[in-house]
Short mmCIF file of C-alpha atoms in Angstrom, two decimals:
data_model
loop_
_atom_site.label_atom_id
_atom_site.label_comp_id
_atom_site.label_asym_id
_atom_site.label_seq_id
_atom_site.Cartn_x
_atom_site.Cartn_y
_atom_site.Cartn_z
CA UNK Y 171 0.00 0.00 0.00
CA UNK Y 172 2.73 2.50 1.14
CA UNK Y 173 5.01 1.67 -2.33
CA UNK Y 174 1.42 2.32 -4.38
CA UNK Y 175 0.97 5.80 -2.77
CA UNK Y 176 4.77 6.52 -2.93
CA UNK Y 177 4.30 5.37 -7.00
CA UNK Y 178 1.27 7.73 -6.98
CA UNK Y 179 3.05 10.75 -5.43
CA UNK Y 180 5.66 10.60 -7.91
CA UNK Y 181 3.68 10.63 -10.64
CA UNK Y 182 1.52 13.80 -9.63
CA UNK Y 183 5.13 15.34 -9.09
CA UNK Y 184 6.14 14.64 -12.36
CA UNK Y 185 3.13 15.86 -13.95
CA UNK Y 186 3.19 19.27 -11.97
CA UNK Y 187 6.58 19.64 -13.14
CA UNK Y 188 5.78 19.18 -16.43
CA UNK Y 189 2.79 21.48 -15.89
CA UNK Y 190 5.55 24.06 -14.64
CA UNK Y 191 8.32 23.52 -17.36
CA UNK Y 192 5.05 23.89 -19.95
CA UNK Y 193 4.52 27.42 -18.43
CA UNK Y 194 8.27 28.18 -18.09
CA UNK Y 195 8.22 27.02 -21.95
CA UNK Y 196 5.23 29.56 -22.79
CA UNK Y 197 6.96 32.31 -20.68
CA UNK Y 198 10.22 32.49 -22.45
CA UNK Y 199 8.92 31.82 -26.01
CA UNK Y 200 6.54 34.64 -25.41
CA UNK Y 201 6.85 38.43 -26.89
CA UNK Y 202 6.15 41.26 -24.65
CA UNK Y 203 2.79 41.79 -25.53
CA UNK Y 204 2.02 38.18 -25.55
CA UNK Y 205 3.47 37.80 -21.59
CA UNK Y 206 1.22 40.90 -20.40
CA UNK Y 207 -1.36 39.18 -21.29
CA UNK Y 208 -0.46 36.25 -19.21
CA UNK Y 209 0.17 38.49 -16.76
CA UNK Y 210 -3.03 40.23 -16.42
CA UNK Y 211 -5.07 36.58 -16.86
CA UNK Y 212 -3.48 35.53 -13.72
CA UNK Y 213 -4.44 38.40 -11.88
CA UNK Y 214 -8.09 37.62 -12.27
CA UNK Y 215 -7.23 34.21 -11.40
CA UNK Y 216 -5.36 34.99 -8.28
CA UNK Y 217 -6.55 37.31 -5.42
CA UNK Y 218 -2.83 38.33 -4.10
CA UNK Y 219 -1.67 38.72 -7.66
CA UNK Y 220 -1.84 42.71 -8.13
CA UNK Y 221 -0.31 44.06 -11.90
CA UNK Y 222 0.80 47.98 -12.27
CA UNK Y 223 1.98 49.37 -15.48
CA UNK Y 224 5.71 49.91 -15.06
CA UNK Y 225 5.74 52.83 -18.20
CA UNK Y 226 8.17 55.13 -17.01
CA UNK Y 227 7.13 58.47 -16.08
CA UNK Y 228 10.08 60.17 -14.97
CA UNK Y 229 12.77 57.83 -15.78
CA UNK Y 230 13.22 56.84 -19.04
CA UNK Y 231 11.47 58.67 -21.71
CA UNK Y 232 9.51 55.91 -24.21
CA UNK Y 233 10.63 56.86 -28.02
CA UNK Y 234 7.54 55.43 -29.16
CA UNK Y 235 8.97 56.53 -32.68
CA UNK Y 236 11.19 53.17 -31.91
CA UNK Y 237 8.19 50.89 -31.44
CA UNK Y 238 8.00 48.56 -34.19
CA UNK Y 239 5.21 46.40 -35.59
CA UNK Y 240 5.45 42.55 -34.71
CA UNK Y 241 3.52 40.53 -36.82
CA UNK Y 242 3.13 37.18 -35.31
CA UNK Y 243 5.53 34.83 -37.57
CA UNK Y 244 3.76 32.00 -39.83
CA UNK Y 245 4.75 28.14 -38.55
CA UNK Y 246 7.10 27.84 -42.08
CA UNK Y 247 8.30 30.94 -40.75
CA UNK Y 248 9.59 30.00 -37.01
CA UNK Y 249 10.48 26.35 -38.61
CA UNK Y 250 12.30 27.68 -41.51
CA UNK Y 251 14.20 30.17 -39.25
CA UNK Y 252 15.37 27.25 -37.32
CA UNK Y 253 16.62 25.19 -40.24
CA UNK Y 254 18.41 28.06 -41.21
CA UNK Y 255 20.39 28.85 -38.21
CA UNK Y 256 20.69 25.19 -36.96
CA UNK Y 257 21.80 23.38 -40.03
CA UNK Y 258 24.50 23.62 -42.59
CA UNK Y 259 23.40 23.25 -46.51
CA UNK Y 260 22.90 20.07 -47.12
CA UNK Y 261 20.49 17.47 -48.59
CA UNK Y 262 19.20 16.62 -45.57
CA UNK Y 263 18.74 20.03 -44.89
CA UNK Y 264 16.41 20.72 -48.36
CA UNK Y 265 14.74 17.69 -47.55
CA UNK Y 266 13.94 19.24 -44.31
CA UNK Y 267 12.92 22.32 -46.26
CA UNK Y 268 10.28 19.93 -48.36
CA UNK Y 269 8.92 18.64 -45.15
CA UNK Y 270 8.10 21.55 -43.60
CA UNK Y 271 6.34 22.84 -46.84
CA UNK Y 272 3.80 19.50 -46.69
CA UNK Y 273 3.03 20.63 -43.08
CA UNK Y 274 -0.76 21.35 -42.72
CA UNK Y 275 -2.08 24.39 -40.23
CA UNK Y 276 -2.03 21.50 -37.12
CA UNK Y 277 1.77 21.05 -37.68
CA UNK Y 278 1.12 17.41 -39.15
CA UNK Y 279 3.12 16.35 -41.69
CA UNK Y 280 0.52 15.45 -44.58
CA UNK Y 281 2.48 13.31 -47.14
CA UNK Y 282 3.38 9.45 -47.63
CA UNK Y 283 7.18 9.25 -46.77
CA UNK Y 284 7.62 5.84 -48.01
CA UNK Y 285 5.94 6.36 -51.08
CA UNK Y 286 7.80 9.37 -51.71
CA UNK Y 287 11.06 7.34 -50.57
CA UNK Y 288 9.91 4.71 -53.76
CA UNK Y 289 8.99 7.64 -56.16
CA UNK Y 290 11.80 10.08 -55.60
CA UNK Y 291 14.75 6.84 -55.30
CA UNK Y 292 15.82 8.96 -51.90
CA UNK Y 293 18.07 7.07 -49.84
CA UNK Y 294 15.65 5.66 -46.66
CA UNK Y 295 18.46 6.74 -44.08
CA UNK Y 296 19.06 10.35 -45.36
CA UNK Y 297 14.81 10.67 -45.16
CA UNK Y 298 14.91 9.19 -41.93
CA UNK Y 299 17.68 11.72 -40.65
CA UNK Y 300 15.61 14.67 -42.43
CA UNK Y 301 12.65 13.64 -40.23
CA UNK Y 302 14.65 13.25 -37.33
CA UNK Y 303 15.65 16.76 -37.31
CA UNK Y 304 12.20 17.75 -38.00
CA UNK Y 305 10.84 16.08 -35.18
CA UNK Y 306 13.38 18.08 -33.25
CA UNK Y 307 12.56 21.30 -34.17
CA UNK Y 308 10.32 23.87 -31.89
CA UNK Y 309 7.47 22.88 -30.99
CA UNK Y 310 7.54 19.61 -30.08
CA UNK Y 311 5.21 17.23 -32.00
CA UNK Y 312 6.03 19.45 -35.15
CA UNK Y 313 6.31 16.92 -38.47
CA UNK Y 314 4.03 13.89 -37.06
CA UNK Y 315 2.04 11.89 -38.91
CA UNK Y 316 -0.49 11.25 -36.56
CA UNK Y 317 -1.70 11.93 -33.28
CA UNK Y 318 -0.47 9.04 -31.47
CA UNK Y 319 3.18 10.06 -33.27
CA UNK Y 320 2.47 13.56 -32.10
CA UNK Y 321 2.25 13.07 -28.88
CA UNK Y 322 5.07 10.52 -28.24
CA UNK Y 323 7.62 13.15 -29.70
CA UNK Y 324 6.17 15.59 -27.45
CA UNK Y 325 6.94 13.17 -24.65
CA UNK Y 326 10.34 12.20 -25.52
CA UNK Y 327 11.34 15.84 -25.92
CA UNK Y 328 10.64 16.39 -21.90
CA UNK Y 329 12.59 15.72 -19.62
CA UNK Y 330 10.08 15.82 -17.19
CA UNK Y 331 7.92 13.51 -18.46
CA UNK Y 332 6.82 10.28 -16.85
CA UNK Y 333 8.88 7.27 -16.61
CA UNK Y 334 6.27 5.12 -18.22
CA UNK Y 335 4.74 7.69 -20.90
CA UNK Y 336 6.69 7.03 -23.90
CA UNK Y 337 6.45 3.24 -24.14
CA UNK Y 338 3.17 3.50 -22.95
CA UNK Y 339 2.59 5.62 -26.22
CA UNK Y 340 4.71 4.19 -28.05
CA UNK Y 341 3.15 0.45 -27.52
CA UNK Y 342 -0.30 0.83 -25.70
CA UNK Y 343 -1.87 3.84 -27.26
CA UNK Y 344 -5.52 2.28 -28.13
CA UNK Y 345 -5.50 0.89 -24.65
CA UNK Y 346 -4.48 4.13 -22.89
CA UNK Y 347 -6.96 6.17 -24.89
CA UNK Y 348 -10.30 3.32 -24.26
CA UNK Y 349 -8.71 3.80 -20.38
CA UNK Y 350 -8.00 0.11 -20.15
CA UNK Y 351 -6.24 0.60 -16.85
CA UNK Y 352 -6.32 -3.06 -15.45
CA UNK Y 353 -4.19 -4.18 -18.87
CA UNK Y 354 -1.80 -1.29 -18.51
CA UNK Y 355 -1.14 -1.90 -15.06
CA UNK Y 356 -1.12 -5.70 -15.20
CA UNK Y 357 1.51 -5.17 -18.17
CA UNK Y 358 4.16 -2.57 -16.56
CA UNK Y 359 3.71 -3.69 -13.11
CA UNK Y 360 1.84 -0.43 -11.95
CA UNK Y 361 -1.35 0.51 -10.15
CA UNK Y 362 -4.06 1.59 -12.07
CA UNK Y 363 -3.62 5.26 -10.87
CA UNK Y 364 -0.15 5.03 -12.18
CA UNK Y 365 -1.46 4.64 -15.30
CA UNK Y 366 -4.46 7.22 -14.85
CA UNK Y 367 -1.65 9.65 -13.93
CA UNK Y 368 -0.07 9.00 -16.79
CA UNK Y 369 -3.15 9.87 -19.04
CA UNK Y 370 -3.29 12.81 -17.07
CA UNK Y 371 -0.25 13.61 -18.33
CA UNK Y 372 -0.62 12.94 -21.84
CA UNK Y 373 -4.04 15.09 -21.62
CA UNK Y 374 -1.63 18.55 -20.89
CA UNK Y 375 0.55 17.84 -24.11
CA UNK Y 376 -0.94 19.50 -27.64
CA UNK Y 377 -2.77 17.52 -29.83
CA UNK Y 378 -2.00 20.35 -32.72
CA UNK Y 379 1.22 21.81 -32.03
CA UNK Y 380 0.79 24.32 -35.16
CA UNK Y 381 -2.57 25.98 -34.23
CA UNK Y 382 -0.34 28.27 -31.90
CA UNK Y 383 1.16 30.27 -34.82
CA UNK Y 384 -1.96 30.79 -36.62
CA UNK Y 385 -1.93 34.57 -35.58
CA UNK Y 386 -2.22 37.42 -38.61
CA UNK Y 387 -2.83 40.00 -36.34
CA UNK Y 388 -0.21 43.37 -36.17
CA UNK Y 389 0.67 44.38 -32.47
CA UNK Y 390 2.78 46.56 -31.63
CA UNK Y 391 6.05 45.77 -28.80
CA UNK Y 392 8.50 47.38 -27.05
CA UNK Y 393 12.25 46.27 -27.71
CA UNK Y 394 13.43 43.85 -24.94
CA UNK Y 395 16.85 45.07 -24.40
CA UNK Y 396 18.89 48.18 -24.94
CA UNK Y 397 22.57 48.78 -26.46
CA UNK Y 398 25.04 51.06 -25.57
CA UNK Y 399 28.55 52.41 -26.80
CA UNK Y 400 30.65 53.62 -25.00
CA UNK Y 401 34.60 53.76 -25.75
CA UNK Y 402 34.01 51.64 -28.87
CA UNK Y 403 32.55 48.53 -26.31
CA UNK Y 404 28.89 47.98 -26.88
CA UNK Y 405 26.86 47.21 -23.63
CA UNK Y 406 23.43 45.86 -23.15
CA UNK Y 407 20.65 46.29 -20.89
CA UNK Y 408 17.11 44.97 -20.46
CA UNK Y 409 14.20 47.72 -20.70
CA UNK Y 410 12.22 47.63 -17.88
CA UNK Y 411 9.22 49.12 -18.96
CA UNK Y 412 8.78 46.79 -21.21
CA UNK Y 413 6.33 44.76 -19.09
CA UNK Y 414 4.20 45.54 -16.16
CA UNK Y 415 4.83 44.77 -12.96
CA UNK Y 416 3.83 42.19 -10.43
CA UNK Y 417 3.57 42.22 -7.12
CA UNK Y 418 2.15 39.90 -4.21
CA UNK Y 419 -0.09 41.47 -1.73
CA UNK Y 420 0.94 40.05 1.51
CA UNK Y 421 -1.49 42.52 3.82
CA UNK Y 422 -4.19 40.05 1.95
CA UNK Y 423 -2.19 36.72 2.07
CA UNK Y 424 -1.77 37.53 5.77
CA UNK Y 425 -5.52 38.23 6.37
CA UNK Y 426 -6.68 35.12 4.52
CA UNK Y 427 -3.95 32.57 6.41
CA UNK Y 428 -5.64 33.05 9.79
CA UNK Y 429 -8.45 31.07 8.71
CA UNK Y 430 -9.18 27.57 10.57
CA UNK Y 431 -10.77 26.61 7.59
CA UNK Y 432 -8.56 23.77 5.76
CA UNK Y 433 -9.81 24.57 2.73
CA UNK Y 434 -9.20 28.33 2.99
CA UNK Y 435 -5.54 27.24 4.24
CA UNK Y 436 -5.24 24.90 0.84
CA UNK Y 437 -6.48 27.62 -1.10
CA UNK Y 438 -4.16 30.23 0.17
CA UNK Y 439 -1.07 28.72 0.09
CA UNK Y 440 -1.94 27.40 -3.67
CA UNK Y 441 -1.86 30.77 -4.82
CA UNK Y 442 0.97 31.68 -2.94
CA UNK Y 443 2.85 29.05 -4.84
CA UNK Y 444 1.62 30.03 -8.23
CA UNK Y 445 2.76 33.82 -7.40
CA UNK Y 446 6.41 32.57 -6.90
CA UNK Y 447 6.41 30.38 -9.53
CA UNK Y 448 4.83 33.05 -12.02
CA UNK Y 449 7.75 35.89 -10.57
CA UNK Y 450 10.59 32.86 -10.96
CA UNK Y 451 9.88 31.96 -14.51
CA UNK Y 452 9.12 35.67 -15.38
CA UNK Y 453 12.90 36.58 -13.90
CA UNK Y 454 14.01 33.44 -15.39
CA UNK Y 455 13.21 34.80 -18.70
CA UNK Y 456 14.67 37.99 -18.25
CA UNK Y 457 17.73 36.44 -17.21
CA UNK Y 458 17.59 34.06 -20.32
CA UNK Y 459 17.17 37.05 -22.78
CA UNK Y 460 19.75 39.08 -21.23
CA UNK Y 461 22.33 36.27 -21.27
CA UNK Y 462 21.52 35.68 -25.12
CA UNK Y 463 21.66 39.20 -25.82
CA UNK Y 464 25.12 39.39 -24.19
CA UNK Y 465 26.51 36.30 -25.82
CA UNK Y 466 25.33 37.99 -29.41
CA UNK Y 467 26.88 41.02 -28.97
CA UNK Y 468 30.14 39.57 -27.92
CA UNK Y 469 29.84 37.70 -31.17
CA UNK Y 470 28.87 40.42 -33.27
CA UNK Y 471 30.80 43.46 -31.64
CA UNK Y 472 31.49 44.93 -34.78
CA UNK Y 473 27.89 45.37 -35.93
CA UNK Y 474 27.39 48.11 -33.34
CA UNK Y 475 30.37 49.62 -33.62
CA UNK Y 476 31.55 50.00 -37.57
CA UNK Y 477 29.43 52.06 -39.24
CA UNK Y 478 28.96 49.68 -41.76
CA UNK Y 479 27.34 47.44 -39.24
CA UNK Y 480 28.63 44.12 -40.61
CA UNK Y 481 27.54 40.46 -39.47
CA UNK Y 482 29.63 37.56 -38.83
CA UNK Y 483 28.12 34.31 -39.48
CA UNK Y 484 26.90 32.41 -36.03
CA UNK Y 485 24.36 29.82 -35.61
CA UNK Y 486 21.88 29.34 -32.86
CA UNK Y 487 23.99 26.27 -31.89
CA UNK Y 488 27.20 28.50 -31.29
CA UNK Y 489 24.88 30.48 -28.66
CA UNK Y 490 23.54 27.46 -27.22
CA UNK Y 491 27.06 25.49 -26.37
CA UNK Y 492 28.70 29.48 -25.06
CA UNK Y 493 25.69 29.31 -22.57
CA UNK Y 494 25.55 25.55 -22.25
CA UNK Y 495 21.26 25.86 -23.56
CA UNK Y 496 19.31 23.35 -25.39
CA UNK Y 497 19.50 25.31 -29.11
CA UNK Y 498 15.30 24.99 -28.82
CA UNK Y 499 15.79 27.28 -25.52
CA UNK Y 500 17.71 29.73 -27.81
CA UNK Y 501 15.53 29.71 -30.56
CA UNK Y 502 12.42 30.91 -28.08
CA UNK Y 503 14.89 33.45 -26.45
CA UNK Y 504 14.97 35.46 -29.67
CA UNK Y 505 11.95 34.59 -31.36
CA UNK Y 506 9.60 37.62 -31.25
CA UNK Y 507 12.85 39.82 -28.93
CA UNK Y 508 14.09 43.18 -30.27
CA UNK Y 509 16.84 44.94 -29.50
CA UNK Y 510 16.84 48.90 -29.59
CA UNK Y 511 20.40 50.56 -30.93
CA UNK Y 512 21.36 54.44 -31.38
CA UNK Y 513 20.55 53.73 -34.99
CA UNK Y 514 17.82 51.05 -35.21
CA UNK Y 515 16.14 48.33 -33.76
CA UNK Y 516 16.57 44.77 -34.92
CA UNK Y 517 15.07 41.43 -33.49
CA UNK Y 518 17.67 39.02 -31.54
CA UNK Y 519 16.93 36.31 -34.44
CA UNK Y 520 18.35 38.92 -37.09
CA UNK Y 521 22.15 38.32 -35.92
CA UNK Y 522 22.21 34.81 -36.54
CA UNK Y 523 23.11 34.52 -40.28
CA UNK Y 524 25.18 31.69 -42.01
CA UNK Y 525 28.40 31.73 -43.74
CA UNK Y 526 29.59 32.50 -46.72
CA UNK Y 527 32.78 30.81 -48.75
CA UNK Y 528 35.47 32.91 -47.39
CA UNK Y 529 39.24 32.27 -47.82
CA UNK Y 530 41.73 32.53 -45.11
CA UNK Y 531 41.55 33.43 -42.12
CA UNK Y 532 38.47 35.90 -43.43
CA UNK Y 533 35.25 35.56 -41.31
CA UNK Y 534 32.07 37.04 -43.58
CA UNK Y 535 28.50 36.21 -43.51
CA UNK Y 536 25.93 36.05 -46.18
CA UNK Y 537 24.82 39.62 -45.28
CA UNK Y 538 27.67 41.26 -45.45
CA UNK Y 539 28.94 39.36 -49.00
CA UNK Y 540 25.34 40.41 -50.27
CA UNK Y 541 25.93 44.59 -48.78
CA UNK Y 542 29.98 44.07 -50.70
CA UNK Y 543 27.51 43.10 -54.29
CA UNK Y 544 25.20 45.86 -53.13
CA UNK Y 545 27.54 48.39 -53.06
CA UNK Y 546 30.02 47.37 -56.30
CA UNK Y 547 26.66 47.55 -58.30
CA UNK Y 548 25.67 50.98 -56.66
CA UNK Y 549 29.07 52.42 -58.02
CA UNK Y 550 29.62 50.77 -61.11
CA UNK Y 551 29.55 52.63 -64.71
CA UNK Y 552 26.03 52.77 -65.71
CA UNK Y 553 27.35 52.44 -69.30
CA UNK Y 554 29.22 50.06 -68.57
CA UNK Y 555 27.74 47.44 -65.65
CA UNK Y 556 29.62 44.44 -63.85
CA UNK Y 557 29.11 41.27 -64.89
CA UNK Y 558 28.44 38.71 -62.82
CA UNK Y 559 31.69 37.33 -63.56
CA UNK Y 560 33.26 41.06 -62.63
CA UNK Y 561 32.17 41.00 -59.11
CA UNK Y 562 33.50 36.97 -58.96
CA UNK Y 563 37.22 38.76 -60.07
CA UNK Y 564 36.70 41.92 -58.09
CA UNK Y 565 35.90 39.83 -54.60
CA UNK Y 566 38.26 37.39 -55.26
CA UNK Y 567 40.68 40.47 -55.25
CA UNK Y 568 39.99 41.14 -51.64
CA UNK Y 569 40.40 37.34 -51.06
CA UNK Y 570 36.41 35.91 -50.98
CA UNK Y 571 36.11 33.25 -52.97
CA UNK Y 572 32.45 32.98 -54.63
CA UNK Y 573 31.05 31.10 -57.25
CA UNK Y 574 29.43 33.26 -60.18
CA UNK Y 575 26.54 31.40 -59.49
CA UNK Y 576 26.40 32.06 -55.90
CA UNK Y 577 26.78 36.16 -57.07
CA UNK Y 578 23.35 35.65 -59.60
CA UNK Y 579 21.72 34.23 -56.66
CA UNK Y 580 22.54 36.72 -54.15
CA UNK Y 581 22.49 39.81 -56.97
CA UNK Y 582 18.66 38.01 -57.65
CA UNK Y 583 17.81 38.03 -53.87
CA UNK Y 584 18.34 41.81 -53.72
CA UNK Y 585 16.75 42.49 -56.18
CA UNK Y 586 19.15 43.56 -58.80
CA UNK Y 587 18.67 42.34 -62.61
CA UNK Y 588 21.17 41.57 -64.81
CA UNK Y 589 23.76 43.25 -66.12
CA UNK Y 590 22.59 43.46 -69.19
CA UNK Y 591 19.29 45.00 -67.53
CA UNK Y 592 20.92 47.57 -66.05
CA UNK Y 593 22.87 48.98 -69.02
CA UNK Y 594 22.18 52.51 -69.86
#
């Protein structure tokens, strides 16, 4: 009897965690605007919960000429921006790419893999692989091709998840959803409210992990951090009235925690606990964002300091080992984060950009290859325009090896015809 309830305890401790790492999750991946919200719902929901506005009045003035307009990013979008600063070019990477177009609004991938395995002659490993990383990208049950699938990836991406979920999914899925408890118990050795826990569990993961991003709507944000220069050594700062501010009202607390009643007592010191954890995952996050935004700048010193604001090439995987982060926890520290500069503001996501051929001990990303093509076209003769040849020879001067190909692609992504187009 003791070892059941001991069984049964640790399995309503595992699912609060999870509970708590699901809101920790939601926290950090949240924008501004998106957290206030939050915010202001638990309020209602919690009597010593009290929210002020924390818009400075006689601190910092707001440039609300600086607010910028944060359209909430399609799912291709957020998956497609973590392809791109996760993985190198590769096959496996396009085929990736192809996945992630065939996903449908619920995040489910909606096309025959082995058939297209025959059809297409694709090696099986290099599609398994390409689904692999799929399944790995943000959020978790992205690419499935079912529910049962979409769930069990959910599962085996947290850490916190019950012992017994994933084989449970993974092997008893019809009985654990017709609630055959006796079979599931009798087979892993486990009471039956082990295993009713455990569907408890599953019942807090997302059945459609891509309904989340299904937001057109324009709101506008405040930047999330703030960079300085000073002595040529950019420093960074989070903006505090970028959210509002919470606060526990202990008079209250006080007041209600001389009750006899036990269910006043239960009550009480439930919200109590939800305050805390609310305040640690909300300074959590700041911390998070701070540290990211720190670790970027170190890396890309030279954008806020040369006037011609230049990008090396990093990947949200050079972030994540500095700071020793999952890459996922990365990806939701700068998705939907700006950063306000003397001469701009930029989300975090912006300064991760991949690499470009280089030679030596040269270190140049796409971007700044692309602004080097900008600005040899901006000054050529108009009579007499470069080829796309010319700017292979005249960057190979300076010691970047490119492929004229790679030039028509990059000259066509910016939007520049031909040469021949641009004769006058």
């Amino acid at each position: 009897m003791k070892i059941s309830q001991n069984l049964k305890q640790k399995q309503l401790q595992k699912l609060a965690m999870t509970q708590q790492m699901q809101q920790s999750i939601k926290i950090l991946k949240s924008t501004n605007e998106e957290l206030t919200k939050l915010i202001k719902q638990r309020e209602l929901e919690n009597p010593f919960i009290e929210v002020h506005d924390s818009h400075p009045q006689n601190s910092e003035t707001v440039d609300f000429t600086n607010l910028i307009s944060n359209r909430q990013p399609s799912l291709d979008d957020y998956l497609l921006d973590q392809v791109h600063l996760t993985m190198r070019n590769t096959p496996i990477r396009t085929l990736v790419i192809y996945f992630i177009e065939n996903l449908d609004d619920n995040g489910y991938l909606k096309l025959d893999v082995d058939q297209m395995t025959h059809d297409q002659k694709f090696d099986p490993t290099l599609v398994a692989d390409a689904l692999t990383l799929l399944h790995q990208l943000d959020p978790p049950g992205i690419g499935a091709r079912n529910l049962q699938e979409c769930l069990l990836l959910q599962a085996e991406l947290d850490p916190d998840a019950p012992q017994l979920a994933v084989p449970i999914l993974q092997n008893d899925f019809e009985q654990l959803v017709n609630k055959n408890w006796n079979q599931i118990a009798t087979k892993y050795s486990i009471t039956e409210d082990d295993a009713i826990a455990i569907l408890h569990y599953v019942q807090t993961l997302s059945p459609a992990p891509g309904l989340g991003y299904q937001h057109p709507n324009t709101e506008y944000i405040y930047p999330d951090l703030k960079v300085t220069v000073n002595d040529e050594i950019p420093a960074v700062t989070l903006t505090k009235h970028a959210l509002p501010q919470l606060t526990f009202n202990q008079e209250y607390f006080e007041e209600m925690n001389q009750s006899d009643d036990p269910t006043v007592q239960s009550f009480v010191n439930q919200k109590k606990r939800e305050y805390d954890q609310l305040d640690s995952q909300i300074n959590q996050r700041e911390k998070t964002i701070l540290m990211v935004g720190q670790a970027i700048i170190a890396r890309q010193q030279k954008f806020f300091t040369d006037s011609t604001h230049p990008l090396k090439p990093l990947l949200l995987r050079d972030i994540a080992h500095q700071l020793q982060l999952h890459e996922s926890t990365i990806s939701r520290a700068v998705n939907g984060k700006y950063l306000k500069t003397d001469f701009g503001t930029y989300e975090l996501k912006s300064f991760f950009t991949t690499a470009a051929r280089y030679a030596a001990d040269q270190e140049l990303s796409t971007d700044s290859v692309q602004r080097m093509i900008q600005n040899l076209v901006a000054n050529e003769d108009p009579h007499h325009p470069l080829s796309d040849q010319k700017i292979v020879n005249l960057l190979t001067a300076k010691e970047i090896k490119i492929s004229r190909r790679t030039v028509a692609k990059y000259r066509s992504q910016l939007g520049i015809p031909s040469s021949s187009k641009r004769k006058q």
